[in-house]
mmCIF file of C-alpha atoms in Angstrom:
data_model
loop_
_atom_site.group_PDB
_atom_site.id
_atom_site.type_symbol
_atom_site.label_atom_id
_atom_site.label_comp_id
_atom_site.label_asym_id
_atom_site.label_seq_id
_atom_site.Cartn_x
_atom_site.Cartn_y
_atom_site.Cartn_z
ATOM 1 C CA MET A 4 -57.017 -57.178 118.576
ATOM 2 C CA ASN A 5 -59.844 -54.625 118.520
ATOM 3 C CA LYS A 6 -61.810 -54.759 121.793
ATOM 4 C CA LYS A 7 -65.152 -54.696 119.979
ATOM 5 C CA ILE A 8 -64.078 -57.852 118.139
ATOM 6 C CA LEU A 9 -63.043 -59.466 121.433
ATOM 7 C CA GLN A 10 -66.441 -58.576 122.871
ATOM 8 C CA SER A 11 -68.138 -60.142 119.859
ATOM 9 C CA PHE A 12 -66.184 -63.399 120.188
ATOM 10 C CA ALA A 13 -66.905 -63.528 123.934
ATOM 11 C CA ALA A 14 -70.625 -62.969 123.394
ATOM 12 C CA ILE A 15 -70.834 -65.544 120.595
ATOM 13 C CA ALA A 16 -69.007 -68.101 122.748
ATOM 14 C CA MET A 17 -71.397 -67.355 125.587
ATOM 15 C CA PHE A 18 -74.393 -68.043 123.356
ATOM 16 C CA GLY A 19 -72.862 -71.163 121.913
ATOM 17 C CA ALA A 20 -72.592 -72.593 125.420
ATOM 18 C CA SER A 21 -76.032 -71.323 126.465
ATOM 19 C CA ALA A 22 -77.747 -72.957 123.492
ATOM 20 C CA PHE A 23 -77.104 -76.405 124.950
ATOM 21 C CA TRP A 24 -79.345 -75.555 127.934
ATOM 22 C CA ALA A 25 -81.865 -73.343 126.139
ATOM 23 C CA GLN A 26 -85.508 -74.298 126.543
ATOM 24 C CA GLU A 27 -86.891 -71.284 124.683
ATOM 25 C CA PHE A 28 -85.508 -68.284 122.865
ATOM 26 C CA SER A 29 -86.656 -65.110 121.110
ATOM 27 C CA PHE A 30 -85.187 -63.098 118.264
ATOM 28 C CA ALA A 31 -85.830 -59.538 117.067
ATOM 29 C CA ASN A 32 -84.325 -57.699 114.117
ATOM 30 C CA GLU A 33 -84.917 -54.045 113.227
ATOM 31 C CA ILE A 34 -83.733 -51.862 110.367
ATOM 32 C CA SER A 35 -84.275 -48.193 111.117
ATOM 33 C CA SER A 36 -83.363 -44.709 109.994
ATOM 34 C CA ASP A 37 -84.177 -41.093 110.799
ATOM 35 C CA VAL A 38 -83.854 -40.524 107.021
ATOM 36 C CA VAL A 39 -82.682 -36.880 107.137
ATOM 37 C CA THR A 40 -82.238 -34.342 109.924
ATOM 38 C CA ILE A 41 -83.117 -30.698 109.496
ATOM 39 C CA ASP A 42 -81.096 -29.093 112.262
ATOM 40 C CA LYS A 43 -81.365 -25.380 112.988
ATOM 41 C CA ILE A 44 -80.778 -25.753 116.758
ATOM 42 C CA TRP A 45 -77.616 -27.723 117.446
ATOM 43 C CA ASN A 46 -75.412 -27.726 114.306
ATOM 44 C CA ASP A 47 -77.264 -25.524 111.816
ATOM 45 C CA GLU A 48 -77.062 -28.082 109.024
ATOM 46 C CA ASN A 49 -79.152 -30.644 107.160
ATOM 47 C CA SER A 50 -77.746 -34.161 106.753
ATOM 48 C CA PHE A 51 -78.422 -37.798 105.930
ATOM 49 C CA ALA A 52 -79.361 -39.497 109.219
ATOM 50 C CA GLY A 53 -77.893 -42.914 108.414
ATOM 51 C CA ILE A 54 -79.326 -46.445 108.600
ATOM 52 C CA SER A 55 -79.062 -48.802 111.577
ATOM 53 C CA GLU A 56 -79.298 -52.589 111.763
ATOM 54 C CA ASN A 57 -80.128 -54.004 115.200
ATOM 55 C CA ALA A 58 -80.477 -57.668 116.162
ATOM 56 C CA ALA A 59 -81.210 -59.163 119.584
ATOM 57 C CA LEU A 60 -81.281 -62.773 120.819
ATOM 58 C CA GLU A 61 -82.487 -64.023 124.194
ATOM 59 C CA PHE A 62 -82.236 -67.564 125.608
ATOM 60 C CA SER A 63 -83.915 -68.779 128.772
ATOM 61 C CA SER A 64 -83.871 -72.054 130.662
ATOM 62 C CA GLU A 65 -84.126 -73.397 134.185
ATOM 63 C CA LYS A 66 -80.445 -72.764 134.919
ATOM 64 C CA ILE A 67 -79.188 -70.238 132.352
ATOM 65 C CA ASP A 68 -80.535 -67.028 130.794
ATOM 66 C CA ALA A 69 -78.555 -65.074 128.203
ATOM 67 C CA TYR A 70 -79.035 -61.975 126.052
ATOM 68 C CA LEU A 71 -77.080 -60.576 123.112
ATOM 69 C CA GLU A 72 -77.762 -57.363 121.193
ATOM 70 C CA VAL A 73 -75.662 -56.012 118.322
ATOM 71 C CA GLU A 74 -76.105 -52.908 116.193
ATOM 72 C CA PHE A 75 -74.148 -51.311 113.384
ATOM 73 C CA SER A 76 -74.929 -48.341 111.181
ATOM 74 C CA LEU A 77 -74.246 -46.791 107.822
ATOM 75 C CA GLY A 78 -73.711 -43.092 108.351
ATOM 76 C CA THR A 79 -71.624 -40.078 107.428
ATOM 77 C CA GLY A 80 -68.684 -38.510 109.202
ATOM 78 C CA LYS A 81 -65.357 -36.786 108.735
ATOM 79 C CA SER A 82 -62.380 -39.095 108.240
ATOM 80 C CA ASN A 83 -60.161 -36.939 110.501
ATOM 81 C CA GLU A 84 -60.237 -33.732 112.521
ATOM 82 C CA THR A 85 -58.964 -31.568 109.658
ATOM 83 C CA SER A 86 -61.311 -32.956 107.000
ATOM 84 C CA GLU A 87 -64.108 -30.691 105.792
ATOM 85 C CA THR A 88 -65.961 -33.402 103.873
ATOM 86 C CA ASN A 89 -68.357 -36.035 105.231
ATOM 87 C CA HIS A 90 -67.848 -39.606 104.018
ATOM 88 C CA LEU A 91 -70.058 -42.679 104.183
ATOM 89 C CA ASN A 92 -68.900 -45.209 106.779
ATOM 90 C CA PHE A 93 -69.927 -48.376 108.610
ATOM 91 C CA ALA A 94 -69.483 -48.517 112.387
ATOM 92 C CA TRP A 95 -70.524 -50.531 115.441
ATOM 93 C CA THR A 96 -72.982 -48.445 117.440
ATOM 94 C CA ASP A 97 -74.017 -50.926 120.137
ATOM 95 C CA LEU A 98 -72.906 -54.259 121.564
ATOM 96 C CA ASP A 99 -74.640 -55.422 124.721
ATOM 97 C CA PHE A 100 -74.939 -58.776 126.451
ATOM 98 C CA TRP A 101 -75.640 -60.401 129.793
ATOM 99 C CA LEU A 102 -75.575 -63.879 131.272
ATOM 100 C CA ARG A 103 -77.343 -65.287 134.345
ATOM 101 C CA PHE A 104 -76.466 -68.664 135.836
ATOM 102 C CA ARG A 105 -78.498 -70.280 138.641
ATOM 103 C CA PRO A 106 -76.497 -73.162 140.204
ATOM 104 C CA LEU A 107 -79.142 -73.258 142.966
ATOM 105 C CA ASN A 108 -82.767 -72.132 142.911
ATOM 106 C CA PHE A 109 -82.057 -69.275 145.332
ATOM 107 C CA LEU A 110 -78.650 -68.243 143.922
ATOM 108 C CA THR A 111 -77.906 -66.322 140.702
ATOM 109 C CA LEU A 112 -74.501 -65.421 139.260
ATOM 110 C CA ALA A 113 -74.946 -62.504 136.837
ATOM 111 C CA PHE A 114 -72.373 -61.212 134.372
ATOM 112 C CA HIS A 115 -72.545 -57.770 132.701
ATOM 113 C CA ASP A 116 -76.140 -57.416 133.911
ATOM 114 C CA ASP A 117 -77.666 -54.284 135.497
ATOM 115 C CA LEU A 118 -80.670 -56.145 136.987
ATOM 116 C CA TRP A 119 -82.819 -53.004 137.089
ATOM 117 C CA MET A 120 -85.316 -52.392 139.885
ATOM 118 C CA ASN A 121 -88.924 -52.021 138.733
ATOM 119 C CA GLY A 122 -89.352 -48.466 140.002
ATOM 120 C CA SER A 123 -86.336 -47.126 138.092
ATOM 121 C CA TYR A 124 -87.871 -47.528 134.629
ATOM 122 C CA LEU A 125 -88.959 -44.560 132.492
ATOM 123 C CA PRO A 126 -91.429 -46.002 129.922
ATOM 124 C CA LEU A 127 -91.506 -43.026 127.535
ATOM 125 C CA TRP A 128 -87.768 -42.314 127.652
ATOM 126 C CA ASP A 129 -87.199 -46.105 127.564
ATOM 127 C CA ASP A 130 -84.312 -45.976 130.023
ATOM 128 C CA ASN A 131 -83.647 -46.486 133.725
ATOM 129 C CA ALA A 132 -82.555 -44.104 136.457
ATOM 130 C CA PRO A 133 -78.792 -44.668 136.903
ATOM 131 C CA ALA A 134 -78.915 -45.731 140.582
ATOM 132 C CA GLY A 135 -81.683 -48.265 139.927
ATOM 133 C CA GLY A 136 -79.538 -51.297 139.071
ATOM 134 C CA LEU A 137 -79.062 -54.131 141.573
ATOM 135 C CA GLY A 138 -76.241 -55.363 139.338
ATOM 136 C CA SER A 139 -73.584 -53.714 137.195
ATOM 137 C CA CYS A 140 -71.507 -54.113 134.042
ATOM 138 C CA GLY A 141 -69.254 -56.433 136.056
ATOM 139 C CA PHE A 142 -70.073 -59.444 138.262
ATOM 140 C CA THR A 143 -73.092 -59.746 140.563
ATOM 141 C CA LEU A 144 -73.995 -62.344 143.189
ATOM 142 C CA MET A 145 -77.727 -62.385 143.957
ATOM 143 C CA VAL A 146 -79.626 -64.510 146.486
ATOM 144 C CA GLU A 147 -83.389 -64.942 146.914
ATOM 145 C CA PRO A 148 -83.877 -66.219 150.492
ATOM 146 C CA LEU A 149 -87.639 -65.567 150.362
ATOM 147 C CA GLU A 150 -90.127 -65.512 147.506
ATOM 148 C CA GLY A 151 -90.044 -62.074 145.921
ATOM 149 C CA LEU A 152 -86.929 -60.885 147.817
ATOM 150 C CA ARG A 153 -83.696 -60.276 145.867
ATOM 151 C CA ILE A 154 -80.444 -59.312 147.642
ATOM 152 C CA SER A 155 -77.358 -58.510 145.564
ATOM 153 C CA ALA A 156 -73.660 -57.735 145.903
ATOM 154 C CA THR A 157 -72.024 -56.383 142.760
ATOM 155 C CA MET A 158 -68.501 -55.581 141.571
ATOM 156 C CA PRO A 159 -68.432 -53.219 138.555
ATOM 157 C CA MET A 160 -65.652 -53.615 136.004
ATOM 158 C CA GLU A 161 -66.579 -50.801 133.634
ATOM 159 C CA ASN A 162 -67.160 -51.471 129.956
ATOM 160 C CA LEU A 163 -64.844 -53.835 128.108
ATOM 161 C CA ASP A 164 -63.784 -51.093 125.706
ATOM 162 C CA ASP A 165 -62.700 -48.704 128.484
ATOM 163 C CA GLU A 166 -59.177 -48.483 129.842
ATOM 164 C CA ILE A 167 -60.523 -48.743 133.395
ATOM 165 C CA ALA A 168 -60.336 -51.667 135.819
ATOM 166 C CA ASN A 169 -61.542 -52.259 139.379
ATOM 167 C CA PHE A 170 -58.340 -52.399 141.425
ATOM 168 C CA LEU A 171 -58.389 -54.337 144.703
ATOM 169 C CA ASN A 172 -55.551 -52.339 146.254
ATOM 170 C CA GLY A 173 -56.576 -48.917 144.981
ATOM 171 C CA LYS A 174 -55.506 -47.021 141.899
ATOM 172 C CA GLU A 175 -53.589 -43.791 141.519
ATOM 173 C CA GLU A 176 -55.637 -41.252 139.581
ATOM 174 C CA ASP A 177 -54.644 -37.570 139.383
ATOM 175 C CA GLY A 178 -52.382 -38.069 142.378
ATOM 176 C CA GLU A 179 -55.090 -39.683 144.492
ATOM 177 C CA SER A 180 -55.884 -43.298 145.268
ATOM 178 C CA LYS A 181 -59.161 -44.635 143.826
ATOM 179 C CA PRO A 182 -60.525 -47.385 146.119
ATOM 180 C CA PHE A 183 -62.034 -50.728 145.172
ATOM 181 C CA ASN A 184 -65.581 -50.351 143.849
ATOM 182 C CA PHE A 185 -68.469 -52.526 145.000
ATOM 183 C CA GLY A 186 -72.112 -52.130 146.009
ATOM 184 C CA PHE A 187 -75.122 -53.793 147.615
ATOM 185 C CA GLY A 188 -78.820 -53.728 146.855
ATOM 186 C CA ALA A 189 -82.153 -55.393 147.544
ATOM 187 C CA GLU A 190 -85.675 -55.398 146.130
ATOM 188 C CA TRP A 191 -88.833 -56.949 147.558
ATOM 189 C CA ASP A 192 -91.641 -57.750 145.159
ATOM 190 C CA PHE A 193 -94.962 -58.140 146.991
ATOM 191 C CA GLY A 194 -96.768 -60.227 144.394
ATOM 192 C CA GLU A 195 -98.437 -58.195 141.652
ATOM 193 C CA LEU A 196 -99.300 -55.278 143.950
ATOM 194 C CA PHE A 197 -96.026 -53.399 144.473
ATOM 195 C CA SER A 198 -92.256 -53.646 144.808
ATOM 196 C CA VAL A 199 -89.693 -51.552 146.667
ATOM 197 C CA GLY A 200 -85.897 -51.607 146.522
ATOM 198 C CA ALA A 201 -82.684 -49.778 147.346
ATOM 199 C CA LYS A 202 -79.055 -49.761 146.157
ATOM 200 C CA VAL A 203 -75.787 -48.387 147.564
ATOM 201 C CA GLY A 204 -72.772 -48.178 145.254
ATOM 202 C CA ASP A 205 -69.107 -47.136 145.499
ATOM 203 C CA ILE A 206 -69.331 -47.755 149.233
ATOM 204 C CA ILE A 207 -65.640 -47.222 150.048
ATOM 205 C CA ASP A 208 -65.257 -44.127 147.855
ATOM 206 C CA SER A 209 -66.493 -41.183 149.951
ATOM 207 C CA GLU A 210 -66.293 -38.913 146.890
ATOM 208 C CA GLY A 211 -68.182 -41.255 144.572
ATOM 209 C CA ILE A 212 -70.665 -43.080 146.797
ATOM 210 C CA TYR A 213 -74.272 -43.091 145.626
ATOM 211 C CA PHE A 214 -77.564 -44.625 146.682
ATOM 212 C CA GLY A 215 -81.064 -44.949 145.304
ATOM 213 C CA VAL A 216 -84.546 -45.918 146.497
ATOM 214 C CA PHE A 217 -87.240 -47.009 144.031
ATOM 215 C CA ALA A 218 -90.810 -48.314 144.156
ATOM 216 C CA MET A 219 -93.508 -49.510 141.766
ATOM 217 C CA VAL A 220 -97.228 -49.891 142.502
ATOM 218 C CA ARG A 221 -99.955 -51.725 140.567
ATOM 219 C CA PRO A 222 -103.154 -50.673 142.393
ATOM 220 C CA PHE A 223 -105.311 -53.133 140.440
ATOM 221 C CA LYS A 224 -102.696 -55.924 140.465
ATOM 222 C CA SER A 225 -102.410 -55.649 136.671
ATOM 223 C CA ASP A 226 -100.829 -53.490 133.981
ATOM 224 C CA ASP A 227 -103.971 -51.320 133.720
ATOM 225 C CA LEU A 228 -102.311 -48.786 136.029
ATOM 226 C CA ILE A 229 -98.594 -48.719 136.905
ATOM 227 C CA ILE A 230 -96.986 -46.038 139.095
ATOM 228 C CA ARG A 231 -93.208 -45.785 139.486
ATOM 229 C CA ALA A 232 -91.104 -43.428 141.582
ATOM 230 C CA GLY A 233 -87.528 -43.146 142.781
ATOM 231 C CA TYR A 234 -84.744 -41.003 144.153
ATOM 232 C CA GLY A 235 -80.987 -41.202 143.615
ATOM 233 C CA HIS A 236 -78.245 -39.285 145.431
ATOM 234 C CA TYR A 237 -74.774 -39.125 143.886
ATOM 235 C CA GLU A 238 -71.842 -37.766 145.846
ATOM 236 C CA GLY A 239 -69.719 -37.263 142.734
ATOM 237 C CA VAL A 240 -70.609 -35.815 139.341
ATOM 238 C CA GLY A 241 -69.911 -38.135 136.429
ATOM 239 C CA GLU A 242 -71.456 -40.798 134.249
ATOM 240 C CA LEU A 243 -73.375 -42.428 137.101
ATOM 241 C CA GLU A 244 -75.916 -39.661 137.426
ATOM 242 C CA GLU A 245 -76.267 -38.812 133.722
ATOM 243 C CA LEU A 246 -79.188 -39.822 131.515
ATOM 244 C CA ASP A 247 -78.653 -39.297 127.785
ATOM 245 C CA TYR A 248 -81.796 -38.423 125.837
ATOM 246 C CA SER A 249 -79.910 -37.794 122.588
ATOM 247 C CA GLU A 250 -76.465 -36.733 121.480
ATOM 248 C CA ASN A 251 -77.526 -33.134 122.143
ATOM 249 C CA ILE A 252 -79.517 -33.403 125.388
ATOM 250 C CA SER A 253 -78.889 -35.088 128.740
ATOM 251 C CA LEU A 254 -79.889 -34.641 132.368
ATOM 252 C CA ALA A 255 -77.511 -34.888 135.307
ATOM 253 C CA GLY A 256 -77.150 -33.905 138.943
ATOM 254 C CA LYS A 257 -76.433 -35.028 142.512
ATOM 255 C CA ASN A 258 -80.079 -35.487 143.515
ATOM 256 C CA ILE A 259 -82.356 -36.953 140.858
ATOM 257 C CA PHE A 260 -86.044 -37.761 141.310
ATOM 258 C CA ASN A 261 -88.057 -39.797 138.820
ATOM 259 C CA ALA A 262 -91.763 -40.612 138.608
ATOM 260 C CA SER A 263 -94.037 -42.081 135.948
ATOM 261 C CA VAL A 264 -97.611 -43.230 135.463
ATOM 262 C CA GLU A 265 -98.871 -45.703 132.846
ATOM 263 C CA TRP A 266 -102.620 -46.072 132.322
ATOM 264 C CA ASN A 267 -104.050 -48.614 129.899
ATOM 265 C CA VAL A 268 -107.801 -48.597 129.417
ATOM 266 C CA SER A 269 -109.616 -50.324 126.560
ATOM 267 C CA ASP A 270 -107.716 -49.432 123.360
ATOM 268 C CA PHE A 271 -106.039 -46.334 124.829
ATOM 269 C CA SER A 272 -102.677 -46.059 126.573
ATOM 270 C CA ILE A 273 -101.514 -42.946 128.413
ATOM 271 C CA VAL A 274 -98.044 -42.288 129.853
ATOM 272 C CA ALA A 275 -96.662 -39.356 131.846
ATOM 273 C CA GLU A 276 -93.241 -39.073 133.478
ATOM 274 C CA ILE A 277 -90.846 -36.598 135.034
ATOM 275 C CA VAL A 278 -87.153 -36.563 135.941
ATOM 276 C CA ALA A 279 -85.777 -33.674 137.993
ATOM 277 C CA ASP A 280 -82.394 -32.657 139.402
ATOM 278 C CA THR A 281 -82.610 -30.414 142.476
ATOM 279 C CA ASP A 282 -79.037 -29.063 142.300
ATOM 280 C CA ALA A 283 -79.095 -26.992 139.132
ATOM 281 C CA ASP A 284 -75.380 -26.122 139.353
ATOM 282 C CA ASP A 285 -74.041 -27.524 136.070
ATOM 283 C CA GLU A 286 -72.279 -25.336 133.530
ATOM 284 C CA ASP A 287 -72.842 -27.504 130.444
ATOM 285 C CA GLU A 288 -75.495 -26.126 128.096
ATOM 286 C CA SER A 289 -76.377 -29.637 126.879
ATOM 287 C CA ILE A 290 -77.181 -30.859 130.417
ATOM 288 C CA TYR A 291 -80.654 -29.962 131.658
ATOM 289 C CA ASP A 292 -82.233 -30.105 135.140
ATOM 290 C CA MET A 293 -85.796 -31.222 134.412
ATOM 291 C CA TYR A 294 -87.505 -33.430 131.864
ATOM 292 C CA ILE A 295 -91.287 -33.806 131.494
ATOM 293 C CA GLY A 296 -92.773 -36.254 129.001
ATOM 294 C CA ALA A 297 -96.258 -37.426 128.093
ATOM 295 C CA GLY A 298 -97.730 -39.692 125.442
ATOM 296 C CA ILE A 299 -101.022 -41.156 124.290
ATOM 297 C CA GLY A 300 -101.640 -44.132 122.013
ATOM 298 C CA TYR A 301 -104.674 -45.722 120.420
ATOM 299 C CA ALA A 302 -104.940 -49.192 118.878
ATOM 300 C CA PHE A 303 -107.556 -49.471 116.142
ATOM 301 C CA ASN A 304 -107.025 -53.225 116.081
ATOM 302 C CA GLU A 305 -104.200 -55.755 116.444
ATOM 303 C CA ASN A 306 -102.571 -54.486 113.251
ATOM 304 C CA LEU A 307 -102.789 -50.687 113.391
ATOM 305 C CA SER A 308 -102.006 -48.159 116.129
ATOM 306 C CA VAL A 309 -101.185 -44.457 116.358
ATOM 307 C CA GLY A 310 -99.451 -42.377 118.999
ATOM 308 C CA LEU A 311 -98.509 -38.847 119.986
ATOM 309 C CA GLY A 312 -95.678 -38.053 122.395
ATOM 310 C CA GLY A 313 -94.333 -34.789 123.747
ATOM 311 C CA GLN A 314 -91.504 -33.663 125.993
ATOM 312 C CA CYS A 315 -89.788 -30.593 127.345
ATOM 313 C CA PHE A 316 -86.368 -29.981 128.909
ATOM 314 C CA LEU A 317 -85.776 -27.132 131.337
ATOM 315 C CA ASP A 318 -82.541 -25.768 132.797
ATOM 316 C CA PHE A 319 -82.244 -23.842 136.063
ATOM 317 C CA GLY A 320 -78.443 -23.785 136.311
ATOM 318 C CA GLU A 321 -75.873 -21.086 135.744
ATOM 319 C CA THR A 322 -76.037 -21.416 131.963
ATOM 320 C CA GLU A 323 -79.855 -21.024 131.888
ATOM 321 C CA ALA A 324 -79.952 -22.949 128.622
ATOM 322 C CA LYS A 325 -83.037 -22.257 126.535
ATOM 323 C CA PRO A 326 -85.955 -24.683 127.055
ATOM 324 C CA VAL A 327 -86.402 -27.417 124.465
ATOM 325 C CA PHE A 328 -89.919 -28.571 123.529
ATOM 326 C CA GLY A 329 -90.754 -31.471 121.250
ATOM 327 C CA PHE A 330 -93.513 -33.711 119.999
ATOM 328 C CA GLU A 331 -93.683 -36.844 117.835
ATOM 329 C CA PRO A 332 -96.748 -38.220 116.006
ATOM 330 C CA SER A 333 -96.341 -41.870 114.984
ATOM 331 C CA VAL A 334 -98.124 -44.785 113.336
ATOM 332 C CA ALA A 335 -97.328 -48.508 113.538
ATOM 333 C CA CYS A 336 -98.598 -51.435 111.464
ATOM 334 C CA ALA A 337 -98.109 -55.076 112.504
ATOM 335 C CA PHE A 338 -98.689 -58.173 110.386
ATOM 336 C CA GLY A 339 -97.819 -61.410 112.123
ATOM 337 C CA ASN A 340 -94.115 -61.282 112.980
ATOM 338 C CA HIS A 341 -93.556 -58.105 110.973
ATOM 339 C CA GLU A 342 -93.932 -54.500 112.160
ATOM 340 C CA PHE A 343 -93.529 -51.218 110.292
ATOM 341 C CA SER A 344 -93.484 -47.801 111.998
ATOM 342 C CA LEU A 345 -93.252 -44.211 110.833
ATOM 343 C CA ALA A 346 -92.939 -40.986 112.838
ATOM 344 C CA VAL A 347 -91.952 -37.331 112.608
ATOM 345 C CA ASP A 348 -89.923 -35.903 115.497
ATOM 346 C CA PHE A 349 -89.967 -32.133 116.089
ATOM 347 C CA GLU A 350 -87.875 -30.144 118.583
ATOM 348 C CA PHE A 351 -88.127 -26.389 119.177
ATOM 349 C CA CYS A 352 -85.694 -24.126 121.006
ATOM 350 C CA ASP A 353 -85.541 -20.323 121.072
ATOM 351 C CA GLY A 354 -87.347 -19.973 117.735
ATOM 352 C CA ASP A 355 -85.260 -22.642 115.955
ATOM 353 C CA ILE A 356 -86.333 -26.130 114.899
ATOM 354 C CA PHE A 357 -84.904 -29.644 114.627
ATOM 355 C CA VAL A 358 -86.772 -32.293 112.587
ATOM 356 C CA LYS A 359 -86.120 -35.952 111.821
ATOM 357 C CA PHE A 360 -88.233 -38.726 110.295
ATOM 358 C CA PRO A 361 -87.827 -42.050 112.175
ATOM 359 C CA ILE A 362 -88.846 -45.071 110.128
ATOM 360 C CA SER A 363 -88.315 -48.741 110.951
ATOM 361 C CA TYR A 364 -89.083 -52.287 109.910
ATOM 362 C CA GLY A 365 -88.897 -55.070 112.469
ATOM 363 C CA TYR A 366 -89.165 -58.838 112.465
ATOM 364 C CA SER A 367 -89.426 -60.954 115.600
ATOM 365 C CA PHE A 368 -90.313 -64.435 116.770
#
């Protein structure tokens, strides 16, 4: 049976059981599309960008929390490697879930849950630094011996659709034994003022071990000003240290720093962030060494807001890939449980341009 289908059945069964204990839940549904892409940078073609349907459910209770997110899309693609014609197709593009069970007030059993540290979040990119998770896509045991202190031990099991398992007695890979994978982490949240945490992963694997340290500060003990910063060191080069911005751009390295500032004053919101790799030794032209992003938003009222974001990607490695600059003006309208947004996304590289037109309608309660 297809593994995506097995994942779906497992997630549905999980939610069926969770519903018996649910005290509150939330639901969000979004239909979105980039409409068309005008691509003179990456593929030198114009194409229909497809339509995506995304739905997310979250349950919470005293003992059990659960989350399920599914997404499928209508897009175009070639039916096989030799085909020269694009065809319309439906495909799963995302299936994510996690479950947390608290048999005791100080003990949490987490399944398929990254449990991100506060300082690892990138608000504009809307992603987390890879080493910033106290948990993993496997099983995590977390204890809270003191208020605000979380200590975790996690055992990754890769994604359900990968042909990779976590072998207790080692695994032969390319003639070498791959040891059992596990990690430890902790984060201390000092009320609303600040939090600090650290994680060590792949402890037994000397060629794949990694660690990260992250912190978040709220100087005014509120969301008016939030400062985040972190550092991750990765002994091996692979998925762990890679952040995907799009299908064409990512950032990776052995030493990655991240920092961001969010400032909310009156009806304005301002965000600035940076991610940098200090190694600059990659040979892939799609992998960059530094990302800088900034954005500003203004809310006219509860129903109408506008925003302007910008970013640049720089490469200092052997390939010396050309810098990529981009900006995105946007507008969002909200009416009760409904929200409509429209934007235009521009990217520029070496005199060429890439344009898409993100549009979305969302409903939530």
